[in-house]
Each structure stands twice: as structure tokens, then as C-alpha cells.
PDB file of C-alpha atoms in Angstrom:
ATOM      1  CA  UNK P   1       0.071  -0.137  -0.120  1.00 50.00           C
ATOM      2  CA  UNK P   2       1.328   3.416  -1.107  1.00 55.00           C
ATOM      3  CA  UNK P   3       1.949   5.800   1.609  1.00 59.00           C
ATOM      4  CA  UNK P   4      -0.159   9.237   0.977  1.00 58.00           C
ATOM      5  CA  UNK P   5       0.869  12.716   2.188  1.00 57.00           C
ATOM      6  CA  UNK P   6      -1.749  14.339   4.414  1.00 56.00           C
ATOM      7  CA  UNK P   7      -1.672  17.760   2.322  1.00 56.00           C
ATOM      8  CA  UNK P   8      -2.007  15.992  -1.115  1.00 56.00           C
ATOM      9  CA  UNK P   9      -5.084  14.121   0.419  1.00 54.00           C
ATOM     10  CA  UNK P  10      -6.629  17.314   1.641  1.00 53.00           C
ATOM     11  CA  UNK P  11      -6.044  18.991  -1.464  1.00 55.00           C
ATOM     12  CA  UNK P  12      -7.477  16.385  -3.656  1.00 56.00           C
ATOM     13  CA  UNK P  13     -11.082  17.058  -4.924  1.00 57.00           C
ATOM     14  CA  UNK P  14     -13.850  15.330  -3.049  1.00 58.00           C
ATOM     15  CA  UNK P  15     -14.990  12.159  -4.523  1.00 59.00           C
ATOM     16  CA  UNK P  16     -17.693  12.357  -7.142  1.00 58.00           C
ATOM     17  CA  UNK P  17     -20.366  11.279  -4.648  1.00 58.00           C
ATOM     18  CA  UNK P  18     -19.811  14.327  -2.396  1.00 65.00           C
ATOM     19  CA  UNK P  19     -19.859  16.978  -5.342  1.00 67.00           C
ATOM     20  CA  UNK P  20     -23.204  18.539  -6.001  1.00 66.00           C
ATOM     21  CA  UNK P  21     -24.714  17.387  -9.358  1.00 74.00           C
ATOM     22  CA  UNK P  22     -24.237  19.888 -12.223  1.00 77.00           C
ATOM     23  CA  UNK P  23     -27.796  20.811 -12.312  1.00 80.00           C
ATOM     24  CA  UNK P  24     -27.569  22.169  -9.011  1.00 80.00           C
ATOM     25  CA  UNK P  25     -24.355  24.253  -9.605  1.00 81.00           C
ATOM     26  CA  UNK P  26     -26.079  25.756 -12.522  1.00 85.00           C
ATOM     27  CA  UNK P  27     -29.131  26.720 -10.306  1.00 83.00           C
ATOM     28  CA  UNK P  28     -26.767  28.093  -7.797  1.00 85.00           C
ATOM     29  CA  UNK P  29     -25.038  30.308 -10.001  1.00 87.00           C
ATOM     30  CA  UNK P  30     -28.265  31.436 -11.823  1.00 87.00           C
ATOM     31  CA  UNK P  31     -29.804  32.442  -8.486  1.00 85.00           C
ATOM     32  CA  UNK P  32     -26.565  34.334  -7.572  1.00 86.00           C
ATOM     33  CA  UNK P  33     -26.595  36.149 -10.885  1.00 85.00           C
ATOM     34  CA  UNK P  34     -30.349  36.872 -10.406  1.00 82.00           C
ATOM     35  CA  UNK P  35     -29.720  38.270  -7.136  1.00 82.00           C
ATOM     36  CA  UNK P  36     -26.933  40.338  -8.365  1.00 83.00           C
ATOM     37  CA  UNK P  37     -28.898  41.855 -11.280  1.00 79.00           C
ATOM     38  CA  UNK P  38     -31.947  42.564  -8.984  1.00 78.00           C
ATOM     39  CA  UNK P  39     -29.962  44.514  -6.482  1.00 75.00           C
ATOM     40  CA  UNK P  40     -28.237  46.188  -9.394  1.00 75.00           C
ATOM     41  CA  UNK P  41     -31.691  47.214 -10.740  1.00 74.00           C
ATOM     42  CA  UNK P  42     -33.457  48.433  -7.709  1.00 68.00           C
ATOM     43  CA  UNK P  43     -33.747  52.143  -7.424  1.00 70.00           C
ATOM     44  CA  UNK P  44     -31.430  53.853  -4.688  1.00 64.00           C
ATOM     45  CA  UNK P  45     -33.501  55.313  -1.874  1.00 65.00           C
ATOM     46  CA  UNK P  46     -32.867  59.023  -1.735  1.00 63.00           C
ATOM     47  CA  UNK P  47     -33.204  60.771   1.697  1.00 65.00           C
ATOM     48  CA  UNK P  48     -36.007  63.224   2.296  1.00 64.00           C
ATOM     49  CA  UNK P  49     -35.061  66.943   1.911  1.00 64.00           C
ATOM     50  CA  UNK P  50     -34.126  68.857   5.061  1.00 60.00           C
ATOM     51  CA  UNK P  51     -37.030  71.129   6.479  1.00 58.00           C
ATOM     52  CA  UNK P  52     -37.100  74.708   5.051  1.00 58.00           C
ATOM     53  CA  UNK P  53     -36.951  76.447   8.537  1.00 57.00           C
ATOM     54  CA  UNK P  54     -35.188  75.551  11.710  1.00 54.00           C
ATOM     55  CA  UNK P  55     -36.958  74.540  14.973  1.00 60.00           C
ATOM     56  CA  UNK P  56     -37.564  77.232  17.757  1.00 60.00           C
ATOM     57  CA  UNK P  57     -34.510  75.641  19.675  1.00 61.00           C
ATOM     58  CA  UNK P  58     -32.154  76.078  16.625  1.00 60.00           C
ATOM     59  CA  UNK P  59     -33.381  79.279  15.776  1.00 57.00           C
ATOM     60  CA  UNK P  60     -32.670  80.394  19.206  1.00 58.00           C
ATOM     61  CA  UNK P  61     -29.250  79.004  19.205  1.00 59.00           C
ATOM     62  CA  UNK P  62     -26.469  81.449  18.405  1.00 60.00           C
ATOM     63  CA  UNK P  63     -25.837  80.043  14.954  1.00 59.00           C
ATOM     64  CA  UNK P  64     -24.619  82.690  12.343  1.00 57.00           C
ATOM     65  CA  UNK P  65     -27.196  83.351   9.601  1.00 54.00           C
ATOM     66  CA  UNK P  66     -26.227  82.399   5.910  1.00 56.00           C
ATOM     67  CA  UNK P  67     -23.587  84.388   4.338  1.00 56.00           C
ATOM     68  CA  UNK P  68     -25.950  86.372   1.999  1.00 56.00           C
ATOM     69  CA  UNK P  69     -27.706  88.006   5.341  1.00 56.00           C
ATOM     70  CA  UNK P  70     -24.467  89.091   6.901  1.00 62.00           C
ATOM     71  CA  UNK P  71     -23.731  92.558   6.559  1.00 74.00           C
ATOM     72  CA  UNK P  72     -27.451  93.737   5.970  1.00 82.00           C
ATOM     73  CA  UNK P  73     -26.339  97.199   7.122  1.00 78.00           C
ATOM     74  CA  UNK P  74     -24.612  97.702   3.681  1.00 80.00           C
ATOM     75  CA  UNK P  75     -27.327  96.394   1.779  1.00 79.00           C
ATOM     76  CA  UNK P  76     -30.932  97.580   1.117  1.00 79.00           C
ATOM     77  CA  UNK P  77     -33.266  96.885   4.363  1.00 73.00           C
ATOM     78  CA  UNK P  78     -35.498  94.708   1.829  1.00 81.00           C
ATOM     79  CA  UNK P  79     -32.347  91.888   1.946  1.00 82.00           C
ATOM     80  CA  UNK P  80     -33.892  90.808   5.429  1.00 85.00           C
ATOM     81  CA  UNK P  81     -37.403  90.120   3.720  1.00 86.00           C
ATOM     82  CA  UNK P  82     -36.211  87.555   1.383  1.00 83.00           C
ATOM     83  CA  UNK P  83     -37.044  83.930   1.488  1.00 83.00           C
ATOM     84  CA  UNK P  84     -34.664  82.139   3.717  1.00 79.00           C
ATOM     85  CA  UNK P  85     -33.834  85.156   5.837  1.00 82.00           C
ATOM     86  CA  UNK P  86     -33.508  84.333   9.627  1.00 84.00           C
ATOM     87  CA  UNK P  87     -35.543  87.540  10.333  1.00 86.00           C
ATOM     88  CA  UNK P  88     -36.940  90.878   8.861  1.00 88.00           C
ATOM     89  CA  UNK P  89     -34.978  93.328  11.222  1.00 89.00           C
ATOM     90  CA  UNK P  90     -31.231  94.072  10.574  1.00 89.00           C
ATOM     91  CA  UNK P  91     -29.511  94.059  13.935  1.00 87.00           C
ATOM     92  CA  UNK P  92     -25.608  94.661  14.258  1.00 85.00           C
ATOM     93  CA  UNK P  93     -25.478  93.901  10.267  1.00 85.00           C
ATOM     94  CA  UNK P  94     -27.281  90.344  10.691  1.00 85.00           C
ATOM     95  CA  UNK P  95     -30.927  89.795   9.672  1.00 87.00           C
ATOM     96  CA  UNK P  96     -32.742  88.743  12.925  1.00 89.00           C
ATOM     97  CA  UNK P  97     -36.362  87.640  13.943  1.00 91.00           C
ATOM     98  CA  UNK P  98     -36.908  90.038  16.835  1.00 92.00           C
ATOM     99  CA  UNK P  99     -39.901  87.948  17.620  1.00 92.00           C
ATOM    100  CA  UNK P 100     -37.906  84.897  19.008  1.00 91.00           C
ATOM    101  CA  UNK P 101     -34.403  86.102  19.196  1.00 90.00           C
ATOM    102  CA  UNK P 102     -32.823  86.035  22.827  1.00 88.00           C
ATOM    103  CA  UNK P 103     -30.264  88.671  21.913  1.00 91.00           C
ATOM    104  CA  UNK P 104     -32.652  90.981  19.961  1.00 93.00           C
ATOM    105  CA  UNK P 105     -36.118  90.482  21.538  1.00 94.00           C
ATOM    106  CA  UNK P 106     -38.470  92.899  20.312  1.00 93.00           C
ATOM    107  CA  UNK P 107     -35.885  95.463  19.217  1.00 92.00           C
ATOM    108  CA  UNK P 108     -32.064  95.259  18.180  1.00 91.00           C
ATOM    109  CA  UNK P 109     -29.646  94.523  21.142  1.00 88.00           C
ATOM    110  CA  UNK P 110     -32.504  93.796  23.812  1.00 92.00           C
ATOM    111  CA  UNK P 111     -31.294  90.765  25.295  1.00 92.00           C
ATOM    112  CA  UNK P 112     -33.356  88.555  27.587  1.00 93.00           C
ATOM    113  CA  UNK P 113     -32.044  87.711  30.851  1.00 92.00           C
ATOM    114  CA  UNK P 114     -30.648  84.120  31.306  1.00 88.00           C
ATOM    115  CA  UNK P 115     -34.028  82.702  32.929  1.00 88.00           C
ATOM    116  CA  UNK P 116     -36.085  84.402  30.054  1.00 92.00           C
ATOM    117  CA  UNK P 117     -37.058  83.176  26.675  1.00 93.00           C
ATOM    118  CA  UNK P 118     -38.191  85.616  23.696  1.00 94.00           C
ATOM    119  CA  UNK P 119     -41.781  85.193  22.978  1.00 94.00           C
ATOM    120  CA  UNK P 120     -43.601  87.434  20.412  1.00 94.00           C
ATOM    121  CA  UNK P 121     -40.862  90.221  21.016  1.00 94.00           C
ATOM    122  CA  UNK P 122     -41.201  90.158  24.687  1.00 94.00           C
ATOM    123  CA  UNK P 123     -38.751  88.441  27.263  1.00 95.00           C
ATOM    124  CA  UNK P 124     -40.838  86.220  29.624  1.00 94.00           C
ATOM    125  CA  UNK P 125     -40.112  83.592  32.219  1.00 94.00           C
ATOM    126  CA  UNK P 126     -41.647  80.374  31.074  1.00 92.00           C
ATOM    127  CA  UNK P 127     -41.467  79.034  34.525  1.00 92.00           C
ATOM    128  CA  UNK P 128     -43.970  81.370  36.022  1.00 91.00           C
ATOM    129  CA  UNK P 129     -45.716  83.341  33.200  1.00 91.00           C
ATOM    130  CA  UNK P 130     -49.376  82.079  32.903  1.00 90.00           C
ATOM    131  CA  UNK P 131     -49.634  83.009  29.234  1.00 93.00           C
ATOM    132  CA  UNK P 132     -46.412  81.242  28.147  1.00 93.00           C
ATOM    133  CA  UNK P 133     -46.054  78.394  30.561  1.00 92.00           C
ATOM    134  CA  UNK P 134     -43.321  76.011  29.713  1.00 91.00           C
ATOM    135  CA  UNK P 135     -43.069  77.659  26.350  1.00 92.00           C
ATOM    136  CA  UNK P 136     -44.289  80.351  24.065  1.00 92.00           C
ATOM    137  CA  UNK P 137     -47.996  80.414  23.527  1.00 92.00           C
ATOM    138  CA  UNK P 138     -48.882  78.077  26.247  1.00 92.00           C
ATOM    139  CA  UNK P 139     -51.759  79.739  28.227  1.00 92.00           C
ATOM    140  CA  UNK P 140     -52.791  78.504  31.698  1.00 90.00           C
ATOM    141  CA  UNK P 141     -56.223  79.026  33.433  1.00 88.00           C
ATOM    142  CA  UNK P 142     -54.934  80.007  36.736  1.00 85.00           C
ATOM    143  CA  UNK P 143     -51.212  79.925  37.465  1.00 88.00           C
ATOM    144  CA  UNK P 144     -48.040  78.706  36.051  1.00 90.00           C
ATOM    145  CA  UNK P 145     -45.660  76.953  38.522  1.00 90.00           C
ATOM    146  CA  UNK P 146     -42.244  75.406  37.365  1.00 90.00           C
ATOM    147  CA  UNK P 147     -43.213  75.651  33.553  1.00 90.00           C
ATOM    148  CA  UNK P 148     -46.640  73.612  34.293  1.00 90.00           C
ATOM    149  CA  UNK P 149     -50.054  74.975  34.394  1.00 88.00           C
ATOM    150  CA  UNK P 150     -52.048  74.220  37.821  1.00 80.00           C
ATOM    151  CA  UNK P 151     -48.921  72.674  39.100  1.00 71.00           C
ATOM    152  CA  UNK P 152     -49.626  70.955  42.603  1.00 67.00           C
ATOM    153  CA  UNK P 153     -46.545  71.559  44.612  1.00 60.00           C
TER     154      UNK P 153
END
């Protein structure tokens, strides 16, 4: 009996009894090709466009306005009325919304205190103001405590 090297045994192809039949191999190749073709033909998912305006939180954040709205003091006043403008008033060379701007509430350079929020151009404390309880425009029937209407302490 001839001695066989273990490496040559492992490298040898499996006996014919263990190989899949040719029809099975062809079916496997066909299914793989079909899956690749379907994946290539599928339309790409496109993300929804971002919203056109910023949320109240982001609008109050101290982000600079888009470059076209900088230096509005050197441009016609109507620049702040253009679509996409952060606001209709030119304050310190930038278009601002004085109805909600923490730094320019109601007028240019009228900043609200740390505990206040700018609601409709007025600095209010949303923890105690019954007309703006917990947020701008939230009205309470009686009183506002800690930002909640009719809060039972």
C-alpha cells in the first residue's frame, strides 16, 4: 500500500459522490446572478430633503445666519425680507427675527435675561408666566409653576 501525504489528501477534490450535481451548480450560479441583477436594478433610496425652517430651539441658538444675510447694514433693508432670511430686522449687520431672538427680543440689542425666553418680542419667564407656561403661547387658566399649568406642589 502506498503512503499518501496528508496535504495531498486534503488538496484532492472530493469524491464524485460528495460533489453537487451539475444541475445544482447551475441553479446556484443562476440564483446568484439573478440576485446581483435585481440588486443592481433596484432604485436607490433618496433621503427626504431637510425642512425649510429651523426649529425654535435651533432658531434661538447662536448660529450665524447664511452668508448672504451678513452685513445687511450695507445692503437695502429689503434683504432681510427675502425667503430664507432668519428675520425681517437688521441688527448689528445681520438679519434677525426679533419675535424670538434671545439677543434681540422685540428690538435690536434688547437681550433677555438668562432665565427668560423671547416670546412674540417680549422677554418672559416660561416657568412662571401664565400666558407662556413652559413655552411660548402655552396659556394656563390659573397660574404657572415650574413651567406647568395648575402645578400641585
